[in-house]
Each structure stands twice: as C-alpha cells, then as structure tokens.
PDB file of C-alpha atoms in Angstrom:
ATOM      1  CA  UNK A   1     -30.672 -24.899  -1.494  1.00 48.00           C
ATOM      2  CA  UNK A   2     -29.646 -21.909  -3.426  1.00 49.00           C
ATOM      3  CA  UNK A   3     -27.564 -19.413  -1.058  1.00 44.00           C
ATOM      4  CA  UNK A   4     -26.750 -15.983  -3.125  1.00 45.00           C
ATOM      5  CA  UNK A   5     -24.036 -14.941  -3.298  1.00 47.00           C
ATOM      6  CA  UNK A   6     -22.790 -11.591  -0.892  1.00 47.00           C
ATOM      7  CA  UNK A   7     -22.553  -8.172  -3.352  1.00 50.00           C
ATOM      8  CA  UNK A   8     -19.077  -6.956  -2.475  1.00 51.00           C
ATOM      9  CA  UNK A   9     -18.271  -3.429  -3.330  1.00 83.00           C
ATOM     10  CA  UNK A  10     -14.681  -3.374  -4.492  1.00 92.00           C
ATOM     11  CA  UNK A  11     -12.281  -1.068  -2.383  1.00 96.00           C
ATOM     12  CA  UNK A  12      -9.383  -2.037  -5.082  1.00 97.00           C
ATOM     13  CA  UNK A  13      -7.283   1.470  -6.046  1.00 97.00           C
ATOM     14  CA  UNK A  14      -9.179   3.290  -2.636  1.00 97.00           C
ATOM     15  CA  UNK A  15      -7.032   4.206   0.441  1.00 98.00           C
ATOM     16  CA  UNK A  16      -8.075   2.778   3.821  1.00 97.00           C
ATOM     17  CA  UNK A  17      -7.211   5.567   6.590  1.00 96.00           C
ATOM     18  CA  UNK A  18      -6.804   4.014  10.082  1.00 94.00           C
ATOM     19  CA  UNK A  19      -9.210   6.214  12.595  1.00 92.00           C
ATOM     20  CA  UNK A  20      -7.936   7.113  15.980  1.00 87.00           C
ATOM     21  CA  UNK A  21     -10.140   4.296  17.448  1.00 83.00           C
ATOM     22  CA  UNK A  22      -8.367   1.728  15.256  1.00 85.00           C
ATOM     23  CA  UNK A  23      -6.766  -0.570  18.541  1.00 84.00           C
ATOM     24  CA  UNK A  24      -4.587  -2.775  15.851  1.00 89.00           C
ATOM     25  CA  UNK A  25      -0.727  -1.441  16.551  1.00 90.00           C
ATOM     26  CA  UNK A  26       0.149  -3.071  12.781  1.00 90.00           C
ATOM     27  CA  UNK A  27      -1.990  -0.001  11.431  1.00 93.00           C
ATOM     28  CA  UNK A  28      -2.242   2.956  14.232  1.00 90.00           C
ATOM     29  CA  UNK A  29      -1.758   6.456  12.180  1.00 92.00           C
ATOM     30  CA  UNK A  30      -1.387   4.202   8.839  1.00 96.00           C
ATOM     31  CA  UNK A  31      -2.708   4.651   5.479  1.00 97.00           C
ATOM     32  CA  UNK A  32      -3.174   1.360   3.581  1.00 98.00           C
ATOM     33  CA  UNK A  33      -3.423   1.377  -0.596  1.00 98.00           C
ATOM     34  CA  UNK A  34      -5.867  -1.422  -1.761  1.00 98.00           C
ATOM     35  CA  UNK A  35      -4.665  -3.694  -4.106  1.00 97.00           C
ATOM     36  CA  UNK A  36      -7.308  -5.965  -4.440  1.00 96.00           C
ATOM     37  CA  UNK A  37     -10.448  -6.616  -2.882  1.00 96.00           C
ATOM     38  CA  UNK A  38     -12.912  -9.190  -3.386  1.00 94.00           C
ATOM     39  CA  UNK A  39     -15.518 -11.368  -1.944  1.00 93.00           C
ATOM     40  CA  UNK A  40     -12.514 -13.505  -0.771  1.00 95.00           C
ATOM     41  CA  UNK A  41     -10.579 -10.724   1.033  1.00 95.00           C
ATOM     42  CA  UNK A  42      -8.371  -8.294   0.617  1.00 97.00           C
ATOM     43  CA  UNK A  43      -4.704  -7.040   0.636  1.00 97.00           C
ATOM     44  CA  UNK A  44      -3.124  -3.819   0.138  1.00 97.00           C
ATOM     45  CA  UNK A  45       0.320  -1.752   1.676  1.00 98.00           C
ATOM     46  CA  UNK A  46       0.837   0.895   4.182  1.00 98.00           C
ATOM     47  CA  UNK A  47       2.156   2.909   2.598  1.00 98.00           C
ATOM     48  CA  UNK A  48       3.038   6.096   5.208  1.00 97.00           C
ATOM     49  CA  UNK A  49       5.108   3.634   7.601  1.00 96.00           C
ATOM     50  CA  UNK A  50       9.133   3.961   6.630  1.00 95.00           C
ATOM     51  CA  UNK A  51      11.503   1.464   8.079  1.00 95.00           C
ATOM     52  CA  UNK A  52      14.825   2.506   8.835  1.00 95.00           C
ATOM     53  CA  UNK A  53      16.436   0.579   6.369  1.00 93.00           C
ATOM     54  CA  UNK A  54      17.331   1.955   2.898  1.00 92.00           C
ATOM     55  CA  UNK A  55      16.247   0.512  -0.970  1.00 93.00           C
ATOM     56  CA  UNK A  56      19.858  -0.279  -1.653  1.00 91.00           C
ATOM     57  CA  UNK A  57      20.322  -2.948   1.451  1.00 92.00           C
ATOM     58  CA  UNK A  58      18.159  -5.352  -0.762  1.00 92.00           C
ATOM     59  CA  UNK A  59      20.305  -4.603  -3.829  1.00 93.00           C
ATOM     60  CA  UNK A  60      23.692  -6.011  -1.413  1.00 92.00           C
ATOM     61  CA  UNK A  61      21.585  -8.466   0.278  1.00 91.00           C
ATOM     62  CA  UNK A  62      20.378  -9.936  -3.534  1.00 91.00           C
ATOM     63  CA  UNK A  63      23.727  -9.376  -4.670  1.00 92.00           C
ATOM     64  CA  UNK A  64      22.781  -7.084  -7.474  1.00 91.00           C
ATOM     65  CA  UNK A  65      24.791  -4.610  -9.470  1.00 90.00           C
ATOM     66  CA  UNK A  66      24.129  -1.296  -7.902  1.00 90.00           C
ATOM     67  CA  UNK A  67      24.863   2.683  -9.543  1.00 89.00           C
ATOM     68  CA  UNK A  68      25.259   5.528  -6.783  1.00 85.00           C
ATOM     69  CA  UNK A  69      22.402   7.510  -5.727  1.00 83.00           C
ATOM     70  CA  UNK A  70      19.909   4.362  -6.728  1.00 85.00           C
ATOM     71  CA  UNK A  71      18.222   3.134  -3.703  1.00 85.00           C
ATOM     72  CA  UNK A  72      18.923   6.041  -1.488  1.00 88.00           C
ATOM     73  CA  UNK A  73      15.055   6.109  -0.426  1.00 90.00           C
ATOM     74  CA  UNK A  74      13.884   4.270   2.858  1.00 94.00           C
ATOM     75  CA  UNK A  75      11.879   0.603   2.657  1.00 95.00           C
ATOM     76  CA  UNK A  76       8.085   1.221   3.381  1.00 96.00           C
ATOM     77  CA  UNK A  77       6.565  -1.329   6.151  1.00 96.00           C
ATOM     78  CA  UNK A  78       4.128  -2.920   3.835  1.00 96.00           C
ATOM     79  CA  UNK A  79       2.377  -4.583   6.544  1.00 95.00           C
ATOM     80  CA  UNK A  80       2.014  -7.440   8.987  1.00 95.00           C
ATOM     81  CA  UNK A  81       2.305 -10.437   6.871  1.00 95.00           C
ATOM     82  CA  UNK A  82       5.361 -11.877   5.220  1.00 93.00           C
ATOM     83  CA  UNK A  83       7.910  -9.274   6.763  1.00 90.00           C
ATOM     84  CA  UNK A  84      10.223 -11.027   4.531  1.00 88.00           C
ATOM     85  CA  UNK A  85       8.652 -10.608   1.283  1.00 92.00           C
ATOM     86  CA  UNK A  86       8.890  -7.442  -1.159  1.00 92.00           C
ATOM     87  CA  UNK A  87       6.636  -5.272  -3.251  1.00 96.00           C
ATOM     88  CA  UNK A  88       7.570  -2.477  -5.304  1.00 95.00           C
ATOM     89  CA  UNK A  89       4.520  -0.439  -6.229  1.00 97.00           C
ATOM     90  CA  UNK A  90       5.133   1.839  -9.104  1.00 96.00           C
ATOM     91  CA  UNK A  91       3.648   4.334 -11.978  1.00 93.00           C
ATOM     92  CA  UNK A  92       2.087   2.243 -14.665  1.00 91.00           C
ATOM     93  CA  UNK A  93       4.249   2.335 -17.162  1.00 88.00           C
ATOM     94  CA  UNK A  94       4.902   0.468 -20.765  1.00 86.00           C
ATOM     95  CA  UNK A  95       7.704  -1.211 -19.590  1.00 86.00           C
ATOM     96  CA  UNK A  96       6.564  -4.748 -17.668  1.00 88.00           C
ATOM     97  CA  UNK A  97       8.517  -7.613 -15.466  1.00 91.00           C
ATOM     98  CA  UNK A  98       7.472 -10.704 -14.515  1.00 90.00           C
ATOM     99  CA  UNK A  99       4.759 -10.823 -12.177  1.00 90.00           C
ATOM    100  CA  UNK A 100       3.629  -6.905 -12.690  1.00 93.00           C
ATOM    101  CA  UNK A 101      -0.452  -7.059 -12.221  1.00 95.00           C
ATOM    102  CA  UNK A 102      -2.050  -3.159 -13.093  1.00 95.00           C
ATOM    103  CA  UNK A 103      -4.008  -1.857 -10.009  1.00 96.00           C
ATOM    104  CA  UNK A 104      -5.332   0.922 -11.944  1.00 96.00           C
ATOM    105  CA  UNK A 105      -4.708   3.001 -15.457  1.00 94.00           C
ATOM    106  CA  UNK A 106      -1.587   4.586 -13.033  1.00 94.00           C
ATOM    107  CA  UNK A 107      -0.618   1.841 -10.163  1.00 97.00           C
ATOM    108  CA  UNK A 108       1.168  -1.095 -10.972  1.00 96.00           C
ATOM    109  CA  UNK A 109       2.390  -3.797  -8.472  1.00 96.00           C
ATOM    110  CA  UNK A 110       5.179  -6.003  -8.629  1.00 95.00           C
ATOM    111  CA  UNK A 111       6.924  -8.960  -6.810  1.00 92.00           C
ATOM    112  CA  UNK A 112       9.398  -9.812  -9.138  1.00 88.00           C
ATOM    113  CA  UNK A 113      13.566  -9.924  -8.445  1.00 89.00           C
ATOM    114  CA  UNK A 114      13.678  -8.424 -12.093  1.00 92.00           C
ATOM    115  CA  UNK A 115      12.152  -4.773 -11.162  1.00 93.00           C
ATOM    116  CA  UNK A 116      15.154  -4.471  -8.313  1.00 93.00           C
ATOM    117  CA  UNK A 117      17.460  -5.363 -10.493  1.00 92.00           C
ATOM    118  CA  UNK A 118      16.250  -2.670 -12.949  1.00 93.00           C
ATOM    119  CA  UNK A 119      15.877   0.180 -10.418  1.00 93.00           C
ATOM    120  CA  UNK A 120      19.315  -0.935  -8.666  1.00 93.00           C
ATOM    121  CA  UNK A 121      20.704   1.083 -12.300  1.00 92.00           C
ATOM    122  CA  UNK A 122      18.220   3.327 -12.725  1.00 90.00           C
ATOM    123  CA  UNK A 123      16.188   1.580 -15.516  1.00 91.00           C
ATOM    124  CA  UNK A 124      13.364   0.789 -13.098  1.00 90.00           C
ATOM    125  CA  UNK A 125       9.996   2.942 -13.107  1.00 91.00           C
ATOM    126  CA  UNK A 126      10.240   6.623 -12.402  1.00 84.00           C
ATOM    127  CA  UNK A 127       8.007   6.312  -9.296  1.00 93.00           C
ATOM    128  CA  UNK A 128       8.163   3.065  -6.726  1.00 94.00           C
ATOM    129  CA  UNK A 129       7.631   2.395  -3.438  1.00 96.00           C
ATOM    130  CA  UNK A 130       9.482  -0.879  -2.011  1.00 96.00           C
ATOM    131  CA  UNK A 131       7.923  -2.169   0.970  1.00 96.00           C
ATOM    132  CA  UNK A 132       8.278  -5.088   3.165  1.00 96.00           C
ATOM    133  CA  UNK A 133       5.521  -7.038   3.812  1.00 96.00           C
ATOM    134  CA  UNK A 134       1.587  -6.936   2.796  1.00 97.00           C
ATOM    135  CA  UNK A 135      -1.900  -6.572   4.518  1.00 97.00           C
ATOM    136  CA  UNK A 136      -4.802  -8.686   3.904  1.00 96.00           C
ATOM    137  CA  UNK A 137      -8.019  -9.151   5.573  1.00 96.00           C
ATOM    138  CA  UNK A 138     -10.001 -12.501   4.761  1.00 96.00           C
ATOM    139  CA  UNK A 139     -13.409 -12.893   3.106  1.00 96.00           C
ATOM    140  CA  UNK A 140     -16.064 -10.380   5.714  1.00 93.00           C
ATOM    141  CA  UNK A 141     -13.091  -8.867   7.472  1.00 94.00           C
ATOM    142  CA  UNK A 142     -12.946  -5.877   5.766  1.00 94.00           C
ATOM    143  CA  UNK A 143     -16.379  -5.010   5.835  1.00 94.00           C
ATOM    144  CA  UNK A 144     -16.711  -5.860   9.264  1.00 93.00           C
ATOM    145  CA  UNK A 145     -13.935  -3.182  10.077  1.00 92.00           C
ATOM    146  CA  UNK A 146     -15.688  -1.196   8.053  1.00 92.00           C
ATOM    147  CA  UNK A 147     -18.738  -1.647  10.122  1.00 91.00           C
ATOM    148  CA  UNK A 148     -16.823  -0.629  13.635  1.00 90.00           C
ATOM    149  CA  UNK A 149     -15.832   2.694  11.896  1.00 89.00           C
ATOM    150  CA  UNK A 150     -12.325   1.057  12.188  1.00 92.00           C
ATOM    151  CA  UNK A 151     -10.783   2.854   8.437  1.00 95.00           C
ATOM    152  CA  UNK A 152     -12.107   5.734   6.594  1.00 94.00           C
ATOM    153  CA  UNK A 153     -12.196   4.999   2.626  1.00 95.00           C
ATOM    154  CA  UNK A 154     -10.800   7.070   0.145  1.00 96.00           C
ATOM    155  CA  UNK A 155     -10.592   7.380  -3.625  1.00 96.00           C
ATOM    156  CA  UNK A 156      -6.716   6.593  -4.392  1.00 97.00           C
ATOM    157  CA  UNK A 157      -4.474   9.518  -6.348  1.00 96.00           C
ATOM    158  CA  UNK A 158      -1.684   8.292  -7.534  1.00 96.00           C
ATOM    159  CA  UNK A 159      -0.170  11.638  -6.760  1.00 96.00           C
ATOM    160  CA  UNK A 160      -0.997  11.130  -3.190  1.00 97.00           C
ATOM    161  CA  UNK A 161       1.160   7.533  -3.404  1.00 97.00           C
ATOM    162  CA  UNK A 162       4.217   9.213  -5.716  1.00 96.00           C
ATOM    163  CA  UNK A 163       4.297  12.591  -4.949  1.00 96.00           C
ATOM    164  CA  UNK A 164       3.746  13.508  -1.494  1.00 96.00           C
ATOM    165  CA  UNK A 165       6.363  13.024   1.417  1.00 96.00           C
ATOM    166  CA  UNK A 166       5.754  10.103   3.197  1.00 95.00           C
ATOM    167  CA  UNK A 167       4.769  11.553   6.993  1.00 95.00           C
ATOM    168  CA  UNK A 168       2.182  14.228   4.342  1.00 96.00           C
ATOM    169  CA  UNK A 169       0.347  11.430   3.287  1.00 97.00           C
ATOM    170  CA  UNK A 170      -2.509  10.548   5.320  1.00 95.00           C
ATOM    171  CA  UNK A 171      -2.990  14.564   6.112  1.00 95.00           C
ATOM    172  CA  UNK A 172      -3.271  14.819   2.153  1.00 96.00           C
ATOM    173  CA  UNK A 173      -5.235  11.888   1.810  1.00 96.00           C
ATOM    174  CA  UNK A 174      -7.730  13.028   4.615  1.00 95.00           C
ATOM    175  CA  UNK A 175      -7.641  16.265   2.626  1.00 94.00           C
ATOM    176  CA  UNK A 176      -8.669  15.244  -0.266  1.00 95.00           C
ATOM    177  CA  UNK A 177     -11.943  14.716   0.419  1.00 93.00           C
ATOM    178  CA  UNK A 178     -12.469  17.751   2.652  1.00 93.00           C
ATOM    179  CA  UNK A 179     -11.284  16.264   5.860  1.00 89.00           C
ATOM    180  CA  UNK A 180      -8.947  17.478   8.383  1.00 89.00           C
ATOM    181  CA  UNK A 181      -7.229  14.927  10.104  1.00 82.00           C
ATOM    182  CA  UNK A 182      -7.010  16.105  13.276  1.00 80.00           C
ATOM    183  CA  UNK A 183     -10.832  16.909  13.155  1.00 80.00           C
ATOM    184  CA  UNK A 184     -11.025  12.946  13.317  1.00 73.00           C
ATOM    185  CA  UNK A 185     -12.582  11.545  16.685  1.00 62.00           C
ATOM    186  CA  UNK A 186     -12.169   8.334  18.628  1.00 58.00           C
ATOM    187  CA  UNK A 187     -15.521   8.513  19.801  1.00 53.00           C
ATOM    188  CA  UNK A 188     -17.335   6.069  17.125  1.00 49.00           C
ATOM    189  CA  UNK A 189     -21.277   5.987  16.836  1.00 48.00           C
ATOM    190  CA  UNK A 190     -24.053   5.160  14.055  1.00 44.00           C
ATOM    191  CA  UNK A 191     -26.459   8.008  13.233  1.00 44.00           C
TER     192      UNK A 191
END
C-alpha cells in the first residue's frame, strides 16, 4: 500500500507569535524565530525572553579571552529544551565557523565554541543573539498548534530580530502585518 506523503508548508525564516490563549508557560507573551521546519518537526528560538545573565558569563565560564564592552548584552531564553546548550543567531555574513547553517539570505545560526570566541574580541558578526536553549515541536505538532489558534505566523525581518529592543519585538512583529497586539483575543473560534 502506497500512503502519500503529508504536503508540509515550511514555516522556516517566519515568526510564531504566542496568542493570549497559548496555556504553555515555556512560550506565554513569546515570539519564536523558525529555524527549520519540516515534515519531521520543527525548532526555532524565542527570541523576546532575556535571562538575567549577561553574554560575557559564557566567555569566563569557557575560559575565553575576553575585550571590555564585548558581551555586555543579556542571554536570550532560547527555549525549553537543552537549557544548557547555546545558539548564537546572527546577520549572514561572509565570514563562516564551524557548524554555521544559513536560515535565510540574512539569518545565520550557529552552535559552534568558535563564534564566542570571535565575538568575546569583537571579531564576531555585527548582529547576534546568544540564547540558551531551543524549541522544537515533532512531526504534526506544529500544525496541530496551528490548528487550536495556539501561534499567529509571521513573515520574519531580520530587522525585527537585530534591530528592535527586545520587550518591542512581538508589538513590532504583530505590527508588521497590520496587527495590534493588544487587539489580540483569547477567545479562539473557526469562521
């Protein structure tokens, strides 16, 4: 027997806004960037929720050389999963470390020790976020969510990700396709 395959619309490079309704306390108020999405699942990174701990405590903790000033921004919760694992997500740029994978023509993601040791002296990307952590749905999870009214999708700007102020972003996010956040309901329904 011959089962076909699902048709998965890729999310990758889109912004998943939690709605008020969203009961999950990982992702209340959050705003998740998609970094890949595919019949198997997805993951992405909050990337609105600062923890109180600044860049530069990885740089001591890793032991790495260290200039003033560098790593003065706070660690982003990147989500629920692997707490203890970091992603910087950065401007694509021509300059490329070890396990850097391109999100989009301007988002780049990597994993790698090698990108904190170049932003610990400023040689890093002009624009990166360093969070803690990841979020990933498995295969149908998503799109189930999706189904519940649980996230509102968005097109990604990388402006939106690099140049907005943190608490701004899911306000500006919203915005950008002509909603106002606090317009936003919990009451869910299906028309």
């Amino acid at each position: 027997m011959n089962i076909p395959k699902r048709t998965v619309t890729s999310l990758k490079n889109h912004f998943l806004l939690a709605m008020p309704g969203l009961r999950d306390p990982n992702f209340s108020q959050s705003v998740v960037y998609i970094c890949e999405h595919s019949q198997d699942g997805a993951m992405g990174l909050i990337i609105n929720q600062q923890l109180d701990i600044q860049v530069n405590a990885i740089f001591k903790q890793l032991d790495l050389d260290y200039h003033e000033g560098c790593g003065d921004h706070l660690i982003l919760d990147g989500g629920p999963v692997a707490r203890d694992r970091g992603f910087i997500l950065h401007r694509a740029c021509t300059q490329r470390w070890e396990s850097t994978v391109d999100i989009s023509d301007d988002v780049s993601l990597t994993a790698s020790k090698d990108i904190l040791s170049d932003i610990a002296v400023g040689k890093g990307p002009q624009n990166a976020l360093v969070t803690l952590g990841y979020s990933s749905w498995d295969a149908g999870q998503l799109e189930q969510e999706l189904t519940t009214n649980s996230w509102l999708t968005i097109p990604a700007k990388s402006a939106i990700i690099f140049n907005t102020e943190c608490e701004n972003r899911a306000v500006v996010a919203a915005a950008s396709i002509g909603i106002k956040l606090d317009m936003l309901s919990m009451d869910i329904g299906h028309a």
